[in-house]
Short mmCIF file of C-alpha atoms in Angstrom, two decimals:
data_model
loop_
_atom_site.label_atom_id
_atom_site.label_comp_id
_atom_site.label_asym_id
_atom_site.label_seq_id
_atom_site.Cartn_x
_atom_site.Cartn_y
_atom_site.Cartn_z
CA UNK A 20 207.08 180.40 -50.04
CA UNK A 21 208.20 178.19 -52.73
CA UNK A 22 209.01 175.43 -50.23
CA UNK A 23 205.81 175.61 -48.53
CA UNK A 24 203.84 175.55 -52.10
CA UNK A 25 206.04 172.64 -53.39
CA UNK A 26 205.43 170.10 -50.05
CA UNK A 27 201.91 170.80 -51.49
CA UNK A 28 202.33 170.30 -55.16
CA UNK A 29 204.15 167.30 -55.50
CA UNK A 30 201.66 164.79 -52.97
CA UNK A 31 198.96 166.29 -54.89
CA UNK A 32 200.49 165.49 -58.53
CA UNK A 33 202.16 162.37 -57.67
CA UNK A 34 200.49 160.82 -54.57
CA UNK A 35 197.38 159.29 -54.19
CA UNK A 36 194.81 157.07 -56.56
CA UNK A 37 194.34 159.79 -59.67
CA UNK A 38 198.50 161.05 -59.56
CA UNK A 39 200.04 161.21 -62.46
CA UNK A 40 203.20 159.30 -63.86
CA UNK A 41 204.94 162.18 -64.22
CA UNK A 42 205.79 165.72 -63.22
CA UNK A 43 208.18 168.41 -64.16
CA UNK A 44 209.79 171.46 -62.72
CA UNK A 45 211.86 173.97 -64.71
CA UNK A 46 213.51 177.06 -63.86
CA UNK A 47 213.85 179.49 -67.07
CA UNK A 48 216.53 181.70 -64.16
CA UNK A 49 218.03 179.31 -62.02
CA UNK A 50 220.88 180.80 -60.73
CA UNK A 51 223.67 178.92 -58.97
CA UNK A 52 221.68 177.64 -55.95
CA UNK A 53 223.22 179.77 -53.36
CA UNK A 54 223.13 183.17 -52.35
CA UNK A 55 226.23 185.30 -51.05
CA UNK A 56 224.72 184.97 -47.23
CA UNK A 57 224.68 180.93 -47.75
CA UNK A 58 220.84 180.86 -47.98
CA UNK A 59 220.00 178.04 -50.22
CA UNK A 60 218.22 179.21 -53.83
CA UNK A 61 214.87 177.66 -55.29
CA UNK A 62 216.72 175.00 -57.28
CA UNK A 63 217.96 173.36 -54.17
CA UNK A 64 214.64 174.25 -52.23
CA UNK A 65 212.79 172.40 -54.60
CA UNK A 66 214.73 169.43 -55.06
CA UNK A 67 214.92 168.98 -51.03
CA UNK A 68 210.69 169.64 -51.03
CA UNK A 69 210.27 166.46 -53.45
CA UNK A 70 213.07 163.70 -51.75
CA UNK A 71 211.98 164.76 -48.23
CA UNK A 72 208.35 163.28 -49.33
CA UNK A 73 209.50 159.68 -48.87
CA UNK A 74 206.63 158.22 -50.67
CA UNK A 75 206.88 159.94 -53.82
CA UNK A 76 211.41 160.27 -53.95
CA UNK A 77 210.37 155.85 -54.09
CA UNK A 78 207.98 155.93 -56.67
CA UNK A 79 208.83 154.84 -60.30
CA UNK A 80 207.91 157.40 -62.39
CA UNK A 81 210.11 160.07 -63.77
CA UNK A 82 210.09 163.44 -62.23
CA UNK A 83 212.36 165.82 -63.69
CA UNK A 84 214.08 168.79 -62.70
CA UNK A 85 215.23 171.71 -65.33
CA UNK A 86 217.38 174.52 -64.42
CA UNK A 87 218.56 176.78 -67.10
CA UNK A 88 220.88 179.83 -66.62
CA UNK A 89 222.84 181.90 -69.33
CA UNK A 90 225.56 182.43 -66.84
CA UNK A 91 228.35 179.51 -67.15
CA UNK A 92 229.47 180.06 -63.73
CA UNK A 93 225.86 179.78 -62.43
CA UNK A 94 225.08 176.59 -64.01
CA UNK A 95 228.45 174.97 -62.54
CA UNK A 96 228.10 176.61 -59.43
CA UNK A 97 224.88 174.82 -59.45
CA UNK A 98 225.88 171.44 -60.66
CA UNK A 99 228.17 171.47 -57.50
CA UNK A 100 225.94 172.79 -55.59
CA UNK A 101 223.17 169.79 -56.14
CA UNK A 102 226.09 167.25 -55.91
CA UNK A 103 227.10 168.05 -52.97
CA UNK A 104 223.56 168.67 -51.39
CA UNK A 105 222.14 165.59 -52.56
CA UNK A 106 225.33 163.14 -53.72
CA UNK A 107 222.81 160.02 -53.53
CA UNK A 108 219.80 161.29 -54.68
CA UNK A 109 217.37 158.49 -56.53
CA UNK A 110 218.68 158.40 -59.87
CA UNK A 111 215.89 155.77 -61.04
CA UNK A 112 212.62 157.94 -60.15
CA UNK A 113 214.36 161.40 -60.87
CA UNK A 114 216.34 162.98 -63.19
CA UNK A 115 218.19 166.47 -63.09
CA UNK A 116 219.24 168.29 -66.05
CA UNK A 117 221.40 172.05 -65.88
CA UNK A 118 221.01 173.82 -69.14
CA UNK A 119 223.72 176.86 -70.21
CA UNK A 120 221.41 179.15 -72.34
CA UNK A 121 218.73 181.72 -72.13
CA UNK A 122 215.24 181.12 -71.14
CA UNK A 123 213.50 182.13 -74.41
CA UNK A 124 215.72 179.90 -76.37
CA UNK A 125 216.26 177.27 -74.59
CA UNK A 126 213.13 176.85 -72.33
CA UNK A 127 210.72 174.76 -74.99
CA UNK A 128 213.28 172.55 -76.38
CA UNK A 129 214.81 171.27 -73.33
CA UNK A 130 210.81 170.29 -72.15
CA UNK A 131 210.59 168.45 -75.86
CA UNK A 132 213.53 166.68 -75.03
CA UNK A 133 212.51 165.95 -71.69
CA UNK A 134 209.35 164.22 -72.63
CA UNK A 135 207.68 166.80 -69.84
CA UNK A 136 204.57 167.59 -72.04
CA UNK A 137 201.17 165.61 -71.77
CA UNK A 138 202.14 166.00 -68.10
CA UNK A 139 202.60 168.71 -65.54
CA UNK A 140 205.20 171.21 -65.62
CA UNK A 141 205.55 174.26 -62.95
CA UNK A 142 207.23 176.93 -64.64
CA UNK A 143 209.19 178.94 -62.43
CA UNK A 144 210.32 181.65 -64.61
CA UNK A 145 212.01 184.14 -62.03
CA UNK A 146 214.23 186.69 -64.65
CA UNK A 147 214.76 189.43 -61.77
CA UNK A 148 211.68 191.38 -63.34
CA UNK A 149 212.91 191.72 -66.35
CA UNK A 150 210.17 189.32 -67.77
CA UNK A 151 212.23 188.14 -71.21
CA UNK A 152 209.19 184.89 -71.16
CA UNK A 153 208.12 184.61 -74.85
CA UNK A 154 204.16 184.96 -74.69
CA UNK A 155 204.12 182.09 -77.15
CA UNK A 156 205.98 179.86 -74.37
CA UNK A 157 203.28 180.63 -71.89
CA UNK A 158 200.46 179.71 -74.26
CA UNK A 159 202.33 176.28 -74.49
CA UNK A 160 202.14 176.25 -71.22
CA UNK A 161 198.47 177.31 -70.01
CA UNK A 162 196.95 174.93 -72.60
CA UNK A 163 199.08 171.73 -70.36
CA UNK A 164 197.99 169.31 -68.57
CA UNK A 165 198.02 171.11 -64.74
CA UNK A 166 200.66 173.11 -65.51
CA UNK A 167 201.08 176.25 -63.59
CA UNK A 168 204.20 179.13 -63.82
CA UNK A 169 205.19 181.57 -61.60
CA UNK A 170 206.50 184.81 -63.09
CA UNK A 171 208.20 187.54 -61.44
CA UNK A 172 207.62 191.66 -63.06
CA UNK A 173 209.71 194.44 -62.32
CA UNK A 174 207.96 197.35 -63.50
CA UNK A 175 211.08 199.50 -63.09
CA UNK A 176 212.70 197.66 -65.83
CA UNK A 177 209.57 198.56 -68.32
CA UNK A 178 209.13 202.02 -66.90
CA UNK A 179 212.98 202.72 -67.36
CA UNK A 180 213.25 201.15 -71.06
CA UNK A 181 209.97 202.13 -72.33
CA UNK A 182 210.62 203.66 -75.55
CA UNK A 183 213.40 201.18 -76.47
CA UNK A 184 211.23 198.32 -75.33
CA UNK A 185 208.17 198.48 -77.82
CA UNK A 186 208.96 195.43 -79.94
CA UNK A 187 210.47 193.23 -77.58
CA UNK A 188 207.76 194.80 -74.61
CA UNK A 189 204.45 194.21 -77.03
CA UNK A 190 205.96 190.35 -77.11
CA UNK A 191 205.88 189.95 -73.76
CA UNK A 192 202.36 191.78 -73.26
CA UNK A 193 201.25 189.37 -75.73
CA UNK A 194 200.82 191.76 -78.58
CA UNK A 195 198.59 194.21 -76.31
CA UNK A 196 199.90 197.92 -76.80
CA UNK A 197 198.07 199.03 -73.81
CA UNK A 198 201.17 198.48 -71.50
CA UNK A 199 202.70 201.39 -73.64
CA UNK A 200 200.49 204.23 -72.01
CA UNK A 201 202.48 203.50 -69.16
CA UNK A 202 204.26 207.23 -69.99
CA UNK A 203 201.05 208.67 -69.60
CA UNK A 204 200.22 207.93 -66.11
CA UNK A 205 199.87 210.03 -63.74
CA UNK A 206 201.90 208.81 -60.96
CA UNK A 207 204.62 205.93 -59.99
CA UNK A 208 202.29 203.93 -58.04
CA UNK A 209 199.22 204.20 -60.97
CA UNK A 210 202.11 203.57 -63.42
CA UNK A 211 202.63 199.82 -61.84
CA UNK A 212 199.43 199.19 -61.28
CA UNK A 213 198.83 199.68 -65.05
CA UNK A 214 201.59 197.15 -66.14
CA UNK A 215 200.69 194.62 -63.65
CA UNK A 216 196.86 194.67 -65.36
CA UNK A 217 198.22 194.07 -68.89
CA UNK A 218 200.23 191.73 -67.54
CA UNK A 219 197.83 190.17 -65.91
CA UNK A 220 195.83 190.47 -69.24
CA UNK A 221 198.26 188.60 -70.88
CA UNK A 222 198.76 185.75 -68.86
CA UNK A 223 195.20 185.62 -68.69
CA UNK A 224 194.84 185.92 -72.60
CA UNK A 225 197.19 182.96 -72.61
CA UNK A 226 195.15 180.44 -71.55
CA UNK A 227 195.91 180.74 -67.18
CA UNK A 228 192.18 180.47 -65.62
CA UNK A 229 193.48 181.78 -62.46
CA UNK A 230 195.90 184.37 -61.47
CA UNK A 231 197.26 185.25 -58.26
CA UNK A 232 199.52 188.06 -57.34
CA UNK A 233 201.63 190.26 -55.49
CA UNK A 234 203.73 192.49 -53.96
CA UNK A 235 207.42 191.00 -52.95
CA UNK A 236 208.61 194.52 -50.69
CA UNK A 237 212.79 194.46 -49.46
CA UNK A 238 213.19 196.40 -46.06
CA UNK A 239 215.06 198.51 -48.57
CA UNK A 240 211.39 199.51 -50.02
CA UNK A 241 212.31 197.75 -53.63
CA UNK A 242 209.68 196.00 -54.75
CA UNK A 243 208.89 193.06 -57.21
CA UNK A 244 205.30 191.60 -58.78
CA UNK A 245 205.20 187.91 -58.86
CA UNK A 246 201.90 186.39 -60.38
CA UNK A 247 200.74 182.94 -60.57
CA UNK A 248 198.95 181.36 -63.04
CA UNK A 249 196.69 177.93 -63.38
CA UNK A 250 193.91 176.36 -64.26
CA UNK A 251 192.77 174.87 -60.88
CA UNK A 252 190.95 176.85 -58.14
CA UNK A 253 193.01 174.67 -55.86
CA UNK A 254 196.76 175.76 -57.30
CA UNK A 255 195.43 179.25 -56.13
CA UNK A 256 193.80 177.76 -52.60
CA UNK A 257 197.75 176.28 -52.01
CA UNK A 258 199.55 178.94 -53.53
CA UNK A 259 197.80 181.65 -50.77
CA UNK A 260 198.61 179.06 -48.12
CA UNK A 261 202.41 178.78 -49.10
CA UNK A 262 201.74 182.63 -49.27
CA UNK A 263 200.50 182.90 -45.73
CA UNK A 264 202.87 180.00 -44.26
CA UNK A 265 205.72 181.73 -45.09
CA UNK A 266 207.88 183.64 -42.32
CA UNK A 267 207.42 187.46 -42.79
CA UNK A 268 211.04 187.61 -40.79
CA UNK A 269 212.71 186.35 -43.77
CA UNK A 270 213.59 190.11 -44.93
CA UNK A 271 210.62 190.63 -47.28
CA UNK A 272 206.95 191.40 -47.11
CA UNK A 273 203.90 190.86 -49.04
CA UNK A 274 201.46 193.28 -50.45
CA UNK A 275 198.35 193.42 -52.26
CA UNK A 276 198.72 195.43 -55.39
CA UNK A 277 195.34 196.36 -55.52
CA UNK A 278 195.13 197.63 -52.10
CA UNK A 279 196.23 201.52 -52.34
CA UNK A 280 197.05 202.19 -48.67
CA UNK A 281 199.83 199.45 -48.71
CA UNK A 282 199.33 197.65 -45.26
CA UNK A 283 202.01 194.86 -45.08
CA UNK A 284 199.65 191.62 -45.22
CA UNK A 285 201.39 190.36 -42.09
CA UNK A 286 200.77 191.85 -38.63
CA UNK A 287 198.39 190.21 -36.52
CA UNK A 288 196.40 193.73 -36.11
CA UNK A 289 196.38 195.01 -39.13
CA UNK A 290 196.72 192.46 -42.08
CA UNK A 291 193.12 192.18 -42.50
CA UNK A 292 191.99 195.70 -42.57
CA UNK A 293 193.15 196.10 -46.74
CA UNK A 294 190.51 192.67 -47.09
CA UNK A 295 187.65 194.80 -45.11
CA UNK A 296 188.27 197.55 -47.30
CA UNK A 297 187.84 195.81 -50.40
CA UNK A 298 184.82 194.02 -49.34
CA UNK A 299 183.55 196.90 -48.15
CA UNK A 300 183.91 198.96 -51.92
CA UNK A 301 182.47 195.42 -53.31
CA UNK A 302 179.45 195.47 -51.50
CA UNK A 303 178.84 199.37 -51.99
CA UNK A 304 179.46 199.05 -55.65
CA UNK A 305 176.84 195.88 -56.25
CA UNK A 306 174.91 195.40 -53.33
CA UNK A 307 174.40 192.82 -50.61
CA UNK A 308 176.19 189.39 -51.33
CA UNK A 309 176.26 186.41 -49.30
CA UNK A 310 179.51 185.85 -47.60
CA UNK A 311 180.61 182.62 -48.75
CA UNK A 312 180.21 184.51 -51.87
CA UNK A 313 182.69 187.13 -50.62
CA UNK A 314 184.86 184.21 -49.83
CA UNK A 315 184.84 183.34 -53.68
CA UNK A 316 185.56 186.92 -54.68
CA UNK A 317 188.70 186.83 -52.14
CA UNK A 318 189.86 183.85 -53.86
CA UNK A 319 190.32 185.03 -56.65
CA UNK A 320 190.51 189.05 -56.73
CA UNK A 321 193.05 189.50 -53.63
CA UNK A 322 195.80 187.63 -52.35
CA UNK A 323 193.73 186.53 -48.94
CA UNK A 324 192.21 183.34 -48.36
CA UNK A 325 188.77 182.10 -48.46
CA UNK A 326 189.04 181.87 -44.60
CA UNK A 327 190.10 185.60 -43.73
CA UNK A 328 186.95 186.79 -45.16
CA UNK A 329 184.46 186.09 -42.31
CA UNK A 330 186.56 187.67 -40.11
CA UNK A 331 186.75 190.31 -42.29
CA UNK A 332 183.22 190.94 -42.26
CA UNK A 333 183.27 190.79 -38.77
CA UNK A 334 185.46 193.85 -38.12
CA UNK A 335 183.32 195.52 -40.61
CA UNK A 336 180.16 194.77 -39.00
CA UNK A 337 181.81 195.83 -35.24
CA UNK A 338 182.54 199.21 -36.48
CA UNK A 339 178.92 199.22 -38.31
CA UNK A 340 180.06 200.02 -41.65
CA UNK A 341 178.42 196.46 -42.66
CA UNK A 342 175.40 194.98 -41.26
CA UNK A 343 173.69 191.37 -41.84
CA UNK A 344 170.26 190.99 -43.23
CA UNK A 345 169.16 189.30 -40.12
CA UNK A 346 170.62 191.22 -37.50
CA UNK A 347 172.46 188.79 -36.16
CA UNK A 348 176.37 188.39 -36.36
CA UNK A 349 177.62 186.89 -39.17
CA UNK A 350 178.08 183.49 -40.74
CA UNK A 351 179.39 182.41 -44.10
CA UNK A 352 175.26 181.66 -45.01
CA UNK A 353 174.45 185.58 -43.80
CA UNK A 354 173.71 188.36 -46.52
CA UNK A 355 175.56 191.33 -45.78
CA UNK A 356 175.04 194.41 -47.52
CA UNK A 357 176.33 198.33 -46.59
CA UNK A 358 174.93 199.49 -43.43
CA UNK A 359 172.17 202.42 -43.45
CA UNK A 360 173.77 205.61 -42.46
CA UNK A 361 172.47 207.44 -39.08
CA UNK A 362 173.39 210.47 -38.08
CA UNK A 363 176.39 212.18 -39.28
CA UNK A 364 176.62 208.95 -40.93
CA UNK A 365 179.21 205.43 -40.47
CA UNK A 366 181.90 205.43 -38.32
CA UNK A 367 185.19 205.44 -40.45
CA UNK A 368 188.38 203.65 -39.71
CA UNK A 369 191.24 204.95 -38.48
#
């Protein structure tokens, strides 16, 4: 996912009449660059993304890459790692610095030394769900020019450590005690969806337009919340393309948190029945809407694209649940509202 999503962010930061001079990545949780079955880790995934874009590894501007990791052995593992992946890399248009320290301490200074603000930074601040990102670092961050993080949540970790979380927790929730009623829920899966929403709430407090997120799901059934945040409705068009691009035979699934039956978004039958259903409780709860309309809602409330929604409709219409103004089958110009019940009243899905 990350390497589809960077092949997209660099040409559009760095390519083309409007780019800018400059760009900057930075990993808050690098890692060494490897894992233990040889598969190659997001440092060296995005380093590859930018020099196999010939027209921008030539350019003369500085883009940087930061990777910072607490672990010693990490951060050397990685320095080899790079070396021996890219031992000619372009020295004069890119620069690559590998940072020993933790995230919250060392994550602002080493972008002040960089030079990296005034321009855009992604953030990739993947802490194995721990979520240790000082609040005040993402406010620095929303309020930059195009800047964008990804963040990864692991509610287990919050759940778990509750009561010896509070001070440390309300930081992270960006001073918002709500994610403490967490112990009152009823139930495991009401009990992430509650932390993901002040979550969301506080990236969203912090200055991040748009958020997109979901559900990372092992075969092993662990799962892991990664949200997106920007400022541009196009980060979020790319990010569900990178999303949707990537290969669901990799050895982990996607799932929208707010759907509550949990289909797997991939499966060329079923992955856009959880869309129908939310259109469908949109549409009963305010009314008829135009379906480029719906489109816009998708964009931004689910983790499909603007493109799955007509077909959405569509399968919501064929089983008569939803019905177009005019009669006729739908378009992206029809109003579609809840269809009339006859009878014993709409079919229902099975």
């Amino acid at each position: 996912m990350y390497d589809h999503y960077l092949r997209k962010w660099f040409p559009i930061l760095l390519g083309g009449a409007n780019a800018y001079r400059s760009a900057t990545y930075v990993e808050g949780f690098s890692g060494p660059g490897i894992y233990e079955d040889s598969e190659e880790g997001s440092p060296i995934i995005a380093i590859r993304a930018f020099l196999e874009t010939p027209r921008l590894a030539a350019r003369n501007g500085p883009v940087r890459f930061i990777f910072i990791d607490d672990d010693k052995r990490c951060t050397r593992l990685l320095s080899e790692r790079i070396e021996a992946t890219f031992p000619a890399y372009p020295r004069e248009s890119m620069s690559i610095q590998i940072l020993e320290g933790k995230c919250e301490a060392s994550l602002e200074s080493a972008l002040d030394e960089a030079g990296a603000w005034g321009y855009p930074i992604l953030a990739v601040l993947d802490s194995w769900g721990n979520v240790p990102v000082p609040y005040s670092t993402l406010v620095k961050l929303a309020s930059n020019r195009a800047s964008e993080v990804v963040v990864t949540l692991s509610t287990q970790h919050f759940l778990r450590f509750v009561g010896r979380l509070e001070g440390p927790g309300d930081e992270v929730f960006g001073g918002d005690l709500a994610w403490r009623e967490v112990a009152a829920q009823p139930d495991g899966p009401t009990k992430r969806r509650h932390l993901l929403t002040c979550y969301r709430k506080a990236l969203s407090k912090a200055g991040f337009a748009y958020l997109l997120d979901f559900e990372l799901v092992t075969p092993a059934g662990e799962s892991l919340y990664l949200i997106f945040g920007t400022n541009h409705d196009r980060g979020v068009e790319k990010m569900k393309e990178a999303l949707w691009a990537a290969d669901p035979e990799q050895g982990v699934g996607f799932r929208d948190p707010r759907d509550v039956g949990q289909f797997s978004l991939f499966g060329d039958e079923m992955r856009l029945y959880p869309l129908a259903r939310m259109l469908e409780q949109k549409l009963r709860k305010d009314g008829p809407e135009k379906v480029y309309k719906l489109a816009n809602y998708a964009l931004h409330n689910t983790v499909f694209k603007k493109t799955h929604v007509l077909p959405a409709v569509e399968i919501l219409c064929e089983e008569g649940t939803v019905e177009a103004d005019d009669g006729r089958p739908p378009s992206l110009n029809s109003i579609v509202r809840v269809a009339q019940p006859t009878g014993s009243g709409p079919p229902t899905r099975t």
